[in-house]
Coordinates of C-alpha atoms and ligand atoms in Angstrom, one line a residue:
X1 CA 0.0 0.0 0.0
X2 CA 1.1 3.3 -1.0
X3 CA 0.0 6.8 0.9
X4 CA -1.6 8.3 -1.8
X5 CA -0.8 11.7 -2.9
X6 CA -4.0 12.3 -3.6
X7 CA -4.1 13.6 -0.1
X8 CA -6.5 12.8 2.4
X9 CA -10.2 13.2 3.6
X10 CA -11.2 15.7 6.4
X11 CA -14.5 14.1 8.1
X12 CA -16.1 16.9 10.3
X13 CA -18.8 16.5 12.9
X14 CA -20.9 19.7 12.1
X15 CA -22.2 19.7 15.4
X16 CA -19.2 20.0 17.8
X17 CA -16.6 21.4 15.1
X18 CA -14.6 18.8 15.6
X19 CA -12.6 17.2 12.8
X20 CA -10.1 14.7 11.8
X21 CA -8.2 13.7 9.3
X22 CA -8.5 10.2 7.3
X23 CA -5.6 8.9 5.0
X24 CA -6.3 8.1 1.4
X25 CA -4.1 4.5 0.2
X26 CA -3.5 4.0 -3.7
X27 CA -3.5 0.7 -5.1
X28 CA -1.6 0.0 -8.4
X29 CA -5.4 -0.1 -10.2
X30 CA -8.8 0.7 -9.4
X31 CA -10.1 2.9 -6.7
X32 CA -7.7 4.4 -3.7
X33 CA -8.9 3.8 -0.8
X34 CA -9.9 5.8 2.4
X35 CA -8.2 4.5 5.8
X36 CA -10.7 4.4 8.7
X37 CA -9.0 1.8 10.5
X38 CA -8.4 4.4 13.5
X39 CA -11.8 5.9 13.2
X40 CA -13.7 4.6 16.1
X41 CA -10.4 5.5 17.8
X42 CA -11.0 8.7 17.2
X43 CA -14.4 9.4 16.9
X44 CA -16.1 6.5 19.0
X45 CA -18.2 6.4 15.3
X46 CA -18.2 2.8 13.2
X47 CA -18.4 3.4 9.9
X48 CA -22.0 1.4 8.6
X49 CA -21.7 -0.9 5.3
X50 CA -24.3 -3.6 4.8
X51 CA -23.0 -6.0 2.2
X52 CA -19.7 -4.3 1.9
X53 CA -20.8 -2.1 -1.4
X54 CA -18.4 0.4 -0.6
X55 CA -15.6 -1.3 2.1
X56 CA -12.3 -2.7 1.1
X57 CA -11.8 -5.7 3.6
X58 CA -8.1 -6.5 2.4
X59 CA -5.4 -5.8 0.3
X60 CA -4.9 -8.5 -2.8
X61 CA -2.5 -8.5 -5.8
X62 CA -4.5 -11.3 -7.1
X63 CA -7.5 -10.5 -9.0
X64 CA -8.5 -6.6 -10.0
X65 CA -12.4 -6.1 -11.6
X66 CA -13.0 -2.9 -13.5
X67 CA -17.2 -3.0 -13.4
X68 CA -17.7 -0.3 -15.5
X69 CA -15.2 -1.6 -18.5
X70 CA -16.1 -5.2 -18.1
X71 CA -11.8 -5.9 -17.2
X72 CA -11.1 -9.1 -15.3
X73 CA -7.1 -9.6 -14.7
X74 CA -5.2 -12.0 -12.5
X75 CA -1.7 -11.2 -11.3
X76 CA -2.0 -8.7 -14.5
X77 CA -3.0 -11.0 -17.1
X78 CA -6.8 -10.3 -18.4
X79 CA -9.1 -13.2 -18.6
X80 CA -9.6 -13.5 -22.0
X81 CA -5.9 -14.2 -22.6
X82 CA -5.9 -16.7 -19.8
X83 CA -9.2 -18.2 -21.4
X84 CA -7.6 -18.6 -24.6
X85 CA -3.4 -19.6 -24.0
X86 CA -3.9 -21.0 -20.6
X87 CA -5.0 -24.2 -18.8
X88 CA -6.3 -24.6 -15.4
X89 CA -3.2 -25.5 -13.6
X90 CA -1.1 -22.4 -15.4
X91 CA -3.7 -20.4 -14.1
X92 CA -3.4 -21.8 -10.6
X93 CA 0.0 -21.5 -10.3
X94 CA -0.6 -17.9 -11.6
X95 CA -2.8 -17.6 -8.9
X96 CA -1.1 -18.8 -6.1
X97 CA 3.0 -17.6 -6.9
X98 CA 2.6 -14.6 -9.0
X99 CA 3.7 -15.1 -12.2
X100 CA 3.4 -17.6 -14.9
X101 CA 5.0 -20.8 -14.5
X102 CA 8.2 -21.9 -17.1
X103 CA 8.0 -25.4 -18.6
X104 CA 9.8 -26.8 -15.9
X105 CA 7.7 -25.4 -12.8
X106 CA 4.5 -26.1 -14.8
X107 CA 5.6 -29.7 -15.2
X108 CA 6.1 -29.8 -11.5
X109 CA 2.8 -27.6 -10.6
X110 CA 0.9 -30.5 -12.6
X111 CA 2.5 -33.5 -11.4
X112 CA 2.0 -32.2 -7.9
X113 CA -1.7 -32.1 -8.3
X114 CA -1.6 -35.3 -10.5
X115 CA -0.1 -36.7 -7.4
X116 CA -2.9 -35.9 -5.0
X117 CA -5.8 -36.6 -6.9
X118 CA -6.8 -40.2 -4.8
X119 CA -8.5 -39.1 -1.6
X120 CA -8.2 -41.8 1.9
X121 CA -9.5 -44.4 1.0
X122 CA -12.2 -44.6 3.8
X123 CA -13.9 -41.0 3.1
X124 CA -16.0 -43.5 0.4
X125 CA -17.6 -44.8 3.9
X126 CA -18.4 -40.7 4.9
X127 CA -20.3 -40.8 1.8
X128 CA -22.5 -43.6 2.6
X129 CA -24.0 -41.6 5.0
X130 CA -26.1 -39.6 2.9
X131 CA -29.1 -40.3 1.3
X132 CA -28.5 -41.0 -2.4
X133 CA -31.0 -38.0 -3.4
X134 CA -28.5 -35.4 -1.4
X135 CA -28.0 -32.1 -3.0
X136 CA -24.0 -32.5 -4.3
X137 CA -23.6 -29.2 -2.7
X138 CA -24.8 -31.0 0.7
X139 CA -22.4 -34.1 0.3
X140 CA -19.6 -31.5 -1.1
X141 CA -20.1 -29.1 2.2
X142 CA -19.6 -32.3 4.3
X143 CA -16.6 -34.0 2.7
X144 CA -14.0 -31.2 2.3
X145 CA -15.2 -30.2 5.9
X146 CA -14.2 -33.5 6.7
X147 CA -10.7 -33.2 5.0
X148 CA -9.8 -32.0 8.6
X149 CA -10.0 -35.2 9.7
X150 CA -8.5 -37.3 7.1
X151 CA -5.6 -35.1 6.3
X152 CA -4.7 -33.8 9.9
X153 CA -1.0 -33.9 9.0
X154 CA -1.3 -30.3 6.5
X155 CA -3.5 -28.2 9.1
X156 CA -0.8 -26.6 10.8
X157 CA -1.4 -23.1 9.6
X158 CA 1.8 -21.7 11.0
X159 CA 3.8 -24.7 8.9
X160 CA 4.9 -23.5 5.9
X161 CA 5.6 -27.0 4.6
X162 CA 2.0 -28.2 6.1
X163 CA 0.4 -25.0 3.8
X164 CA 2.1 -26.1 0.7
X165 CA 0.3 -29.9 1.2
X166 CA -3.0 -28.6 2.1
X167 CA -2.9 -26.2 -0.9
X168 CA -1.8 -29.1 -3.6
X169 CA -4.7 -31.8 -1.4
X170 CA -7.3 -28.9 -1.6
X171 CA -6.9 -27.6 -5.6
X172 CA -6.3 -32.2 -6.1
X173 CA -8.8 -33.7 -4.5
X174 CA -11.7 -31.4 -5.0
X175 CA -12.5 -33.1 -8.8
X176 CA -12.1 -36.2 -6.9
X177 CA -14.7 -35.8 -4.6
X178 CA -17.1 -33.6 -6.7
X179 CA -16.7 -36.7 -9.2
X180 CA -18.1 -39.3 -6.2
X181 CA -20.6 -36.7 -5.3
X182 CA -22.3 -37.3 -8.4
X183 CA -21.6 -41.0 -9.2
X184 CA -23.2 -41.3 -5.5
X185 CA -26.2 -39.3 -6.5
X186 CA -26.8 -41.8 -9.5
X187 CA -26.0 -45.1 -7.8
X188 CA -22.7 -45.8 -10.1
X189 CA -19.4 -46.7 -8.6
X190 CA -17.0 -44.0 -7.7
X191 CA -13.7 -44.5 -10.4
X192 CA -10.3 -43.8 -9.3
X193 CA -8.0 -41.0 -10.4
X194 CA -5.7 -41.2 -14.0
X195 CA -2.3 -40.0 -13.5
X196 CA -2.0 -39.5 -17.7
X197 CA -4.7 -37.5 -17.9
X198 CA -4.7 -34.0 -17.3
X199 CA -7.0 -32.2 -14.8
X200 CA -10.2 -31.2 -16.8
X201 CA -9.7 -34.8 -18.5
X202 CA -9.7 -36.7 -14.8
X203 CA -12.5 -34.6 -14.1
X204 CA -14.3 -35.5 -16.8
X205 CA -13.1 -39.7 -17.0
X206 CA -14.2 -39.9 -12.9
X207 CA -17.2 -38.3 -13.3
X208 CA -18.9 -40.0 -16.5
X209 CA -16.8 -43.3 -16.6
X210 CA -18.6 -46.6 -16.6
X211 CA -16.9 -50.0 -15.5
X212 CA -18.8 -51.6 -18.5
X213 CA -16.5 -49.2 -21.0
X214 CA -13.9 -46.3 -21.3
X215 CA -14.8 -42.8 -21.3
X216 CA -14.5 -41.5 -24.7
X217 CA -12.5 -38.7 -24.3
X218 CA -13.2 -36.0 -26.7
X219 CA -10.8 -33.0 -26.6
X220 CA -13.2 -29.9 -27.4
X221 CA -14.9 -31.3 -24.3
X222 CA -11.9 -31.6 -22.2
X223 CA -10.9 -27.8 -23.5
X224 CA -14.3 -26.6 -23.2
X225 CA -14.7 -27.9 -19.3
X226 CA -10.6 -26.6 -18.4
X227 CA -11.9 -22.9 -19.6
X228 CA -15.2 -23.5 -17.2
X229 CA -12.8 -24.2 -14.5
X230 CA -10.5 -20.6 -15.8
X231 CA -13.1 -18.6 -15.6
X232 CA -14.5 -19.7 -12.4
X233 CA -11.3 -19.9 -10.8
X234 CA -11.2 -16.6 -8.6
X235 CA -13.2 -13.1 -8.3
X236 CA -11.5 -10.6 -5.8
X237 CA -13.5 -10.2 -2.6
X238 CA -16.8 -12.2 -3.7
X239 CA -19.0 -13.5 -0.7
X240 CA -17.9 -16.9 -0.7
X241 CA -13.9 -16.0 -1.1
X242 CA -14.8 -13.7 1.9
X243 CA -16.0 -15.7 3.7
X244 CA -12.7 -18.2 3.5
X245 CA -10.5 -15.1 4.7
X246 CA -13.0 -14.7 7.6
X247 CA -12.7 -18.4 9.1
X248 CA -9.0 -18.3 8.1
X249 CA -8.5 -15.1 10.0
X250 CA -9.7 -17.5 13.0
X251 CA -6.7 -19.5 12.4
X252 CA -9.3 -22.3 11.3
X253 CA -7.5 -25.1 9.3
X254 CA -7.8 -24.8 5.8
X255 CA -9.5 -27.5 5.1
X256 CA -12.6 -25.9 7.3
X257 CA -12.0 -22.5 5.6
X258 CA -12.8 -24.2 2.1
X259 CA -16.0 -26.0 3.2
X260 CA -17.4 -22.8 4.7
X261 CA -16.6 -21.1 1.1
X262 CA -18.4 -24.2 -0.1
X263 CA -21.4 -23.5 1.9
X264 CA -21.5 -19.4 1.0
X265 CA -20.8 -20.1 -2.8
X266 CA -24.0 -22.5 -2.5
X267 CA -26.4 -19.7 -2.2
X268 CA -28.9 -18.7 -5.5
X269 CA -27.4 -14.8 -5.0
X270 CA -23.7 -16.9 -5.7
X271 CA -22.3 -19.6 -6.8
X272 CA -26.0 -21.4 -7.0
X273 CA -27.1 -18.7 -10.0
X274 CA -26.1 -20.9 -12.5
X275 CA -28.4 -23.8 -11.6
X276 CA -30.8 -21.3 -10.8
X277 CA -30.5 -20.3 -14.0
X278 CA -31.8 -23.1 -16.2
X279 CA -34.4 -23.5 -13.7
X280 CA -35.1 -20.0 -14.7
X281 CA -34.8 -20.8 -18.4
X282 CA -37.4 -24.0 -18.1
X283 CA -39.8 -22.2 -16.2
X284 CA -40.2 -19.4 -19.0
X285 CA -40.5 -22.5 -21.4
X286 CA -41.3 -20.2 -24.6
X287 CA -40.1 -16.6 -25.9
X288 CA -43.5 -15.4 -25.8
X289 CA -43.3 -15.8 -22.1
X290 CA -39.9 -13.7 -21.6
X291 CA -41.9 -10.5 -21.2
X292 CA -43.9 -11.7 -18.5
X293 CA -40.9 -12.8 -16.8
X294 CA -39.0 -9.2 -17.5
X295 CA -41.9 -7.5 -15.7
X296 CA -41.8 -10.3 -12.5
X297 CA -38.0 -9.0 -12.3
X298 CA -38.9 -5.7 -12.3
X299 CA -41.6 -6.2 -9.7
X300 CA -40.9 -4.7 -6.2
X301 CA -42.7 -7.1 -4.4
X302 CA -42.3 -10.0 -6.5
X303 CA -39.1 -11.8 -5.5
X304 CA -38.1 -13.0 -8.8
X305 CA -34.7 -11.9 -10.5
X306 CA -33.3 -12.5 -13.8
X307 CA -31.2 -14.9 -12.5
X308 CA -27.9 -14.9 -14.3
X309 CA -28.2 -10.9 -14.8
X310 CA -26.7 -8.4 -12.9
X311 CA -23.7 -8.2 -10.5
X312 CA -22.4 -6.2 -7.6
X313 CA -19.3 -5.3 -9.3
X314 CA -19.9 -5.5 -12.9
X315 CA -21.8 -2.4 -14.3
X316 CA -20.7 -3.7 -18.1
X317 CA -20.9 -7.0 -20.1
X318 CA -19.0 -9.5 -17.3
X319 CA -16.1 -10.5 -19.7
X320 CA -16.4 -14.4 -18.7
X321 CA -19.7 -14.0 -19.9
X322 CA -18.9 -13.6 -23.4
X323 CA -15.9 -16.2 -23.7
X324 CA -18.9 -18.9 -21.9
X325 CA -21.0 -18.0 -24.8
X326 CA -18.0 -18.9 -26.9
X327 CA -17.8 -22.3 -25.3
X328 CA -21.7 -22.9 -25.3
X329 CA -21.3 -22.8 -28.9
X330 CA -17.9 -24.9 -29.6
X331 CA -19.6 -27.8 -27.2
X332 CA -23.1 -27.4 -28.8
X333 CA -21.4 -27.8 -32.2
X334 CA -18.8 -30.4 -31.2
X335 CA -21.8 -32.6 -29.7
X336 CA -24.0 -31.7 -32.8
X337 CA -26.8 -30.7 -30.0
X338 CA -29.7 -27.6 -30.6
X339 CA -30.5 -26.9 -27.1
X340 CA -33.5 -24.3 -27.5
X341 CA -32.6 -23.3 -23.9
X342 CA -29.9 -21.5 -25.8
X343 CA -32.0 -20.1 -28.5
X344 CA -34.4 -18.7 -25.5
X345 CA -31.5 -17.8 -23.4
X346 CA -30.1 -15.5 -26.4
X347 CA -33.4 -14.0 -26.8
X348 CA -34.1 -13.5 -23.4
X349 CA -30.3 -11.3 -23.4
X350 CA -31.8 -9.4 -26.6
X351 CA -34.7 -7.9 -25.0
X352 CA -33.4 -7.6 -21.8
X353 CA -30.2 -5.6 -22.9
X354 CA -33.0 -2.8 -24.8
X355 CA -35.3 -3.1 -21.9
X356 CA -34.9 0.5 -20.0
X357 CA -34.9 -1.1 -16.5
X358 CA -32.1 -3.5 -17.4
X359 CA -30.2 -0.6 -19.0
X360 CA -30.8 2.2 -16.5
X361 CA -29.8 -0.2 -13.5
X362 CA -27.0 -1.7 -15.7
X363 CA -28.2 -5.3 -15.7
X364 CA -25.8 -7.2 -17.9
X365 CA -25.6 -11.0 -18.1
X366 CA -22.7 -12.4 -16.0
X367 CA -20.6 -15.3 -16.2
X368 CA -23.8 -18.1 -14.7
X369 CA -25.6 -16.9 -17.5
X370 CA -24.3 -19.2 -19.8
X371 CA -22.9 -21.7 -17.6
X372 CA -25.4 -23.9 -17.1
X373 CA -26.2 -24.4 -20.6
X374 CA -23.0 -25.6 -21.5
X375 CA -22.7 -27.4 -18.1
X376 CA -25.9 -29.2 -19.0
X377 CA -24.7 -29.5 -23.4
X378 CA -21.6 -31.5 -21.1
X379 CA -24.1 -34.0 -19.6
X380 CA -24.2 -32.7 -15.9
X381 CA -27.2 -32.5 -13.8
X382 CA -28.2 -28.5 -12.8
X383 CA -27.7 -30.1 -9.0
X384 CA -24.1 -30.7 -10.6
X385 CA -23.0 -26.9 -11.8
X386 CA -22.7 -25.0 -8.5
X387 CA -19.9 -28.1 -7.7
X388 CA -18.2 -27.2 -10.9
X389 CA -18.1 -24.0 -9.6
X390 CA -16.5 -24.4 -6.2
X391 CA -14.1 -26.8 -8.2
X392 CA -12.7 -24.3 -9.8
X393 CA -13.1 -21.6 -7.1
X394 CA -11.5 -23.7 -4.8
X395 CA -7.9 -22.1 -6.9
X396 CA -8.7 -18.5 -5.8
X397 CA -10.2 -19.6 -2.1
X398 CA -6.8 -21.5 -1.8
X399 CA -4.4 -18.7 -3.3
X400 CA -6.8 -16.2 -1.5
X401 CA -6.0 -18.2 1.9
X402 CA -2.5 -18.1 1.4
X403 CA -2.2 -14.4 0.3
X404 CA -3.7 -13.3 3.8
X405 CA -1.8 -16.3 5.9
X406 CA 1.3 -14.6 4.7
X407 CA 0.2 -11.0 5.3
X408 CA 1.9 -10.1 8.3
X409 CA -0.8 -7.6 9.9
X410 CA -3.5 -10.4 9.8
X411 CA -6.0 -9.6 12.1
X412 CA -8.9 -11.9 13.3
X413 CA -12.0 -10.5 11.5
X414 CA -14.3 -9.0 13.7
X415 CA -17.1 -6.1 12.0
X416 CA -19.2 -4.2 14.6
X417 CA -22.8 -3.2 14.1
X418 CA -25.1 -0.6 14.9
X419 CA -27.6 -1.8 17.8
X420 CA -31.3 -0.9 17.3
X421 CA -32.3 -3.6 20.2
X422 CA -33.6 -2.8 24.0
X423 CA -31.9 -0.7 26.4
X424 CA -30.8 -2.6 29.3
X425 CA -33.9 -3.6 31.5
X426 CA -34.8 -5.2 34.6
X427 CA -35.6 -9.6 34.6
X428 CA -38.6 -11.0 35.0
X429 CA -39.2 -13.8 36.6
X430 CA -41.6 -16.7 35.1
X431 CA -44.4 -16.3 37.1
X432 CA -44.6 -12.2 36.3
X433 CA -44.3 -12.9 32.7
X434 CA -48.0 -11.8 30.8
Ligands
LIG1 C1 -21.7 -14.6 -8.9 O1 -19.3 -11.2 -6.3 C2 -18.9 -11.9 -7.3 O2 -17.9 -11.6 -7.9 C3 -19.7 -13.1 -7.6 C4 -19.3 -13.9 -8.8 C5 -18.0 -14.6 -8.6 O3 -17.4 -15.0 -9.6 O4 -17.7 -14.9 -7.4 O5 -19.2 -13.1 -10.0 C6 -20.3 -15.0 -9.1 O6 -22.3 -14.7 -7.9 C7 -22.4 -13.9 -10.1 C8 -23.8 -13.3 -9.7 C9 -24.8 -14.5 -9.8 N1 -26.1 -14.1 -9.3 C10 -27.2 -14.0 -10.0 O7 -27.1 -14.0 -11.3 C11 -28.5 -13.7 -9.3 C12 -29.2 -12.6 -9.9 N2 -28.5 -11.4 -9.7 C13 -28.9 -10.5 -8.5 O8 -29.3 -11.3 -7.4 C14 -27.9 -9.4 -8.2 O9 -27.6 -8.8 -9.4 C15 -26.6 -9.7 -7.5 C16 -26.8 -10.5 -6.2 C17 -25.7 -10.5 -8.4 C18 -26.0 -8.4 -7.2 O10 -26.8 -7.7 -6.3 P1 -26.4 -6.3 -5.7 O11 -25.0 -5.9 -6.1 O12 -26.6 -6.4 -4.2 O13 -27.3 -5.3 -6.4 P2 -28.7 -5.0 -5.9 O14 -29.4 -6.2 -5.4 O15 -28.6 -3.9 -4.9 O16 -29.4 -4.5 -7.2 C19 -29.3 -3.2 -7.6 C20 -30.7 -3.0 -8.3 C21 -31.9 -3.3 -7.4 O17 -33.0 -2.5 -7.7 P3 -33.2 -1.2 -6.8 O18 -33.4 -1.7 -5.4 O19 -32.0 -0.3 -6.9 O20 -34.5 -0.6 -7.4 O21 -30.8 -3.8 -9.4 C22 -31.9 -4.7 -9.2 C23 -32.2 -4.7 -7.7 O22 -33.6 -5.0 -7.5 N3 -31.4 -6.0 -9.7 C24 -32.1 -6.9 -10.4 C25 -31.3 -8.0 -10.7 N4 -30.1 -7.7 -10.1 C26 -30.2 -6.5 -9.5 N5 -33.4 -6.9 -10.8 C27 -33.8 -7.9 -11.5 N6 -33.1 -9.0 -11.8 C28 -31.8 -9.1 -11.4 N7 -31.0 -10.1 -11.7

């Protein structure tokens, strides 16, 4: 962090004259920031900022989002270029060291996660404790929470060594175990792991391989699911990546910190858009129903959103939105499909983008828009696509983790509120209660 010299804010309380004075921080991009981290210090004030739309909680290098332009880099690099030159692993590495890896540290990246795809061999028997019609996301929320106690030996926080384990287990074993979440939801045996295949491809074998035949790898697939996984893999501060730096700021093991990501990403408002999408898409069945639905969404008092629209950040087209659009079409052609979902989904963006509300309150489509039609071209269940997503999101929750571990001035996080309850009061006892 840089003082800026942009100078600094002057807050005054109008009624007592009294002022003070509140540092403005540059970052390298985006918006500087004003430093109240001495205010109630000084003023006995809070500052008050439901849902964070205008608080910085850290300071990251990792990911910067310009809304307004539709920009999405990591470590500098913009996600289109990643989309297109990258896999998931370069990506990851990217993520998690800085930079790019050279031929020889992205051999090493990907046999490291090739090496700790198999998960203990008894967490099959944690999974025969759900009921086979469990929500993936349910089975998912229990499992990696239950990495804790399978891999006990990488949850030393304060262990370099122990980090470096949990982070190559955690980005490993998370296809692994979304790939049995599924075969368990469908009664099929759970398949083991393929060293020769590469990430997206053991993804993809584990989770639609039979024991009656191979899996027919087809490489647009495999390319179409590793750029799912690219442009899923981290999003600055987002709820669920938030979320992660708040248990971890507890000192929680990592392990934990990923299965409460899990559980945040889960929501419809997150991570869950993208199923709640297509259920969105099936429910307005026909294009002669989309104005109906454009009005619901534009309802006050009726709950419905255009699920897959809008964003807190993004006040322009969300750029993984477009290169998922890409993708829809690549897989649609590659599997020779005509999913009218798309043809409704395209129409629905049409109107939406001229409709005055949409425009005014700049409503653009972001990146679950599209997912789940491709998700769903690729043969997975809509129970299936918010997994996919904490697969992939598990790269930034993980390089995310590490970022604030190392950061020296880690605090445990701990907002305040403003009370609107009772003023203290005297007890009553049972027998005077009305
Ligand atoms: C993800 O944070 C991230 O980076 C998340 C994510 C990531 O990679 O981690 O990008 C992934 O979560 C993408 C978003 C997926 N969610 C959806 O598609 C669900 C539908 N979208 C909305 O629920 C909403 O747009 C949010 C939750 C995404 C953002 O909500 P905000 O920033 O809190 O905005 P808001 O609710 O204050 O909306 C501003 C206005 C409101 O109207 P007014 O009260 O000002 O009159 O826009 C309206 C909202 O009612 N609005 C919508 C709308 N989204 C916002 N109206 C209809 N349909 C919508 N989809």
């Amino acid at each position: 962090m840089t003082q800026s010299n942009s100078g600094a804010f002057t807050l005054t309380n109008k009624t007592t004259g009294d002022s003070w004075d509140l540092p403005v921080i540059d970052g390298s991009l985006g918006p500087s920031v004003i430093d109240v981290r001495k205010l109630y210090g000084q003023t006995g004030h809070f500052t008050f900022d439901p849902g964070f739309t205008s608080t910085g909680s850290c300071e990251s290098a990792l990911t910067f989002i310009d809304g307004d332009k539709g920009v999405l880099l990591h470590r500098g690099y913009s996600i289109e270029d990643l989309a297109e030159h990258s896999d998931f692993l370069d990506v990851a590495y990217l993520l998690i060291y800085g930079e790019l890896p050279n031929k020889a540290e992205k051999a090493n990246f990907d046999r490291d996660v090739t090496y700790h795809t198999m998960v203990h061999e008894q967490m099959m028997n944690f999974f025969r404790g759900f009921r086979r019609d469990a929500h993936p996301m349910a089975i998912m929320c229990g499992v990696v929470g239950a990495m804790s106690a399978f891999y006990h030996d990488s949850t030393d926080i304060h262990d370099e060594h122990q980090r470096m384990v949990a982070t190559f287990r955690l980005i490993a074993k998370m296809p692994t175990i979304a790939a049995m979440a599924y075969k368990y939801s469908i009664g099929q045996p759970f398949n083991y792991p393929k060293n020769n295949l590469s990430y997206a491809e053991n993804f993809l074998d584990m989770t639609f391989r039979v024991p009656a035949e191979e899996y027919k790898m087809s490489p647009t697939i495999a390319r179409a699911m590793d750029r799912i996984f690219i442009l899923h893999a981290d999003h600055e501060q987002n709820a669920s990546t938030s979320t992660v730096r708040l248990a971890s700021s507890s000192g929680a093991n990592p392990f934990a910190c990923i299965a409460a990501g899990v559980a945040c990403l889960w929501g419809p408002a997150h991570g869950g858009a993208n199923e709640a999408v297509l259920n969105m898409l099936m429910e307005i069945g026909h294009k002669d129903n989309i104005p109906e639905y454009l009005e619901k969404a534009k309802d006050k008092n009726d709950p419905f959103r255009l699920m897959g629209f809008g964003h807190r950040v993004y006040k322009n087209y969300d750029p993984r939105a477009k290169v998922m659009q890409k993708s829809c079409y690549e897989v649609l052609e590659e599997l020779d499909l005509k999913d009218p979902l798309l043809d409704l989904a395209m129409e629905l963006e049409r109107i939406a983008l001229e409709d005055p509300y949409f425009v005014e309150k700049k409503l653009f489509p972001n990146v679950d828009f599209y997912s789940g039609i491709v998700l769903k071209a690729l043969g997975f269940p809509t129970s299936m696509f918010t997994v996919l997503f904490a697969v992939a999101r598990t790269v930034g929750w993980v390089a995310q983790w590490k970022e604030q571990i190392e950061d020296p001035t880690l605090k445990i996080g701990r907002p305040r509120q403003l009370y609107t309850g009772p003023e203290q009061r005297d007890y009553v006892p049972l027998g005077k209660r009305s």
